[in-house]
Every structure is written in structure tokens, then in C-alpha cells.
Amino acid sequence: MPTRRDARVVTVVPGGPVLVEGPVELRSEDGTVVCSDRFVVAVCACRRSKRYPLCDTSHRKRR
């Protein structure tokens, strides 16, 4: 069980991505693994990103 110190911070941005404190390893349902060593990673929540599962701000284009 992770302690508070070990816990990742996840921020859900309304109408935008999910921000996760990095580094992270993302695994999709088909087994694809995407790794990022950035200090904050934007994970796509709308599935419009050309870089899915990472956010490329495609959510901004839809109104």
C-alpha cells in the first residue's frame, strides 16, 4: 500500500486532459506501453489526440 509520500497526484481538468505527476508508464487495453519521464504528464481524456494516450490539445479544437 503506498504511503502519502509515495502517492501520485492526479488532476482532472474539466474539458481537458488528466494531469499526472510523472514519471509514468501508461498501458493501454491492447498492451501498448507508453513511458514518460516528464514531471507532469497530460493524459488524453477525450480520445481525439493523435498522440493518444498522451494529450496533444485536440480537445481545444472542438466547440
C-alpha positions as YAML, in Angstrom:
chain: A
units: angstrom
residues:
- id: 1
  name: MET
  ca: [0.00, 0.00, 0.00]
- id: 2
  name: PRO
  ca: [1.52, 3.35, -0.99]
- id: 3
  name: THR
  ca: [2.06, 5.97, 1.65]
- id: 4
  name: ARG
  ca: [1.04, 9.59, 1.17]
- id: 5
  name: ARG
  ca: [4.63, 10.42, 0.27]
- id: 6
  name: ASP
  ca: [4.63, 7.74, -2.47]
- id: 7
  name: ALA
  ca: [1.21, 8.60, -3.89]
- id: 8
  name: ARG
  ca: [0.95, 10.19, -7.33]
- id: 9
  name: VAL
  ca: [-1.05, 13.36, -7.72]
- id: 10
  name: VAL
  ca: [-3.73, 13.21, -10.45]
- id: 11
  name: THR
  ca: [-5.62, 16.33, -11.53]
- id: 12
  name: VAL
  ca: [-8.70, 16.11, -13.75]
- id: 13
  name: VAL
  ca: [-9.02, 19.26, -15.88]
- id: 14
  name: PRO
  ca: [-12.68, 19.90, -16.84]
- id: 15
  name: GLY
  ca: [-12.93, 19.69, -20.64]
- id: 16
  name: GLY
  ca: [-9.24, 18.86, -20.88]
- id: 17
  name: PRO
  ca: [-6.66, 16.24, -20.03]
- id: 18
  name: VAL
  ca: [-5.90, 14.32, -16.87]
- id: 19
  name: LEU
  ca: [-2.61, 15.60, -15.40]
- id: 20
  name: VAL
  ca: [-0.46, 13.00, -13.64]
- id: 21
  name: GLU
  ca: [2.75, 13.65, -11.73]
- id: 22
  name: GLY
  ca: [5.49, 11.79, -13.59]
- id: 23
  name: PRO
  ca: [7.36, 9.80, -14.40]
- id: 24
  name: VAL
  ca: [4.64, 7.43, -15.59]
- id: 25
  name: GLU
  ca: [4.14, 4.25, -17.56]
- id: 26
  name: LEU
  ca: [0.78, 4.09, -19.37]
- id: 27
  name: ARG
  ca: [-0.60, 0.74, -20.50]
- id: 28
  name: SER
  ca: [-3.50, 0.58, -22.96]
- id: 29
  name: GLU
  ca: [-6.01, -2.24, -23.27]
- id: 30
  name: ASP
  ca: [-4.15, -3.67, -26.29]
- id: 31
  name: GLY
  ca: [-0.93, -3.95, -24.26]
- id: 32
  name: THR
  ca: [0.85, -0.93, -25.74]
- id: 33
  name: VAL
  ca: [3.12, 0.77, -23.20]
- id: 34
  name: VAL
  ca: [3.96, 4.48, -23.33]
- id: 35
  name: CYS
  ca: [6.56, 5.83, -20.90]
- id: 36
  name: SER
  ca: [7.20, 9.46, -19.99]
- id: 37
  name: ASP
  ca: [9.80, 10.81, -17.60]
- id: 38
  name: ARG
  ca: [8.35, 14.34, -17.56]
- id: 39
  name: PHE
  ca: [7.45, 15.81, -14.16]
- id: 40
  name: VAL
  ca: [3.79, 16.24, -15.25]
- id: 41
  name: VAL
  ca: [2.16, 14.17, -17.98]
- id: 42
  name: ALA
  ca: [-1.10, 15.14, -19.73]
- id: 43
  name: VAL
  ca: [-3.18, 12.05, -20.43]
- id: 44
  name: CYS
  ca: [-5.89, 12.43, -23.08]
- id: 45
  name: ALA
  ca: [-9.43, 12.08, -21.75]
- id: 46
  name: CYS
  ca: [-11.32, 12.81, -24.99]
- id: 47
  name: ARG
  ca: [-9.61, 10.27, -27.30]
- id: 48
  name: ARG
  ca: [-9.15, 12.91, -30.04]
- id: 49
  name: SER
  ca: [-5.38, 13.14, -29.61]
- id: 50
  name: LYS
  ca: [-3.16, 11.98, -32.47]
- id: 51
  name: ARG
  ca: [-0.64, 11.07, -29.75]
- id: 52
  name: TYR
  ca: [-3.16, 9.09, -27.64]
- id: 53
  name: PRO
  ca: [-2.86, 8.23, -24.76]
- id: 54
  name: LEU
  ca: [-0.89, 11.48, -24.41]
- id: 55
  name: CYS
  ca: [-2.74, 14.76, -24.88]
- id: 56
  name: ASP
  ca: [-1.92, 16.97, -27.89]
- id: 57
  name: THR
  ca: [-4.60, 19.61, -27.02]
- id: 58
  name: SER
  ca: [-7.01, 18.34, -29.72]
- id: 59
  name: HIS
  ca: [-9.82, 18.88, -27.20]
- id: 60
  name: ARG
  ca: [-9.43, 22.65, -27.71]
- id: 61
  name: LYS
  ca: [-10.43, 22.47, -31.40]
- id: 62
  name: ARG
  ca: [-13.94, 21.15, -30.74]
- id: 63
  name: ARG
  ca: [-16.55, 23.69, -29.70]
...
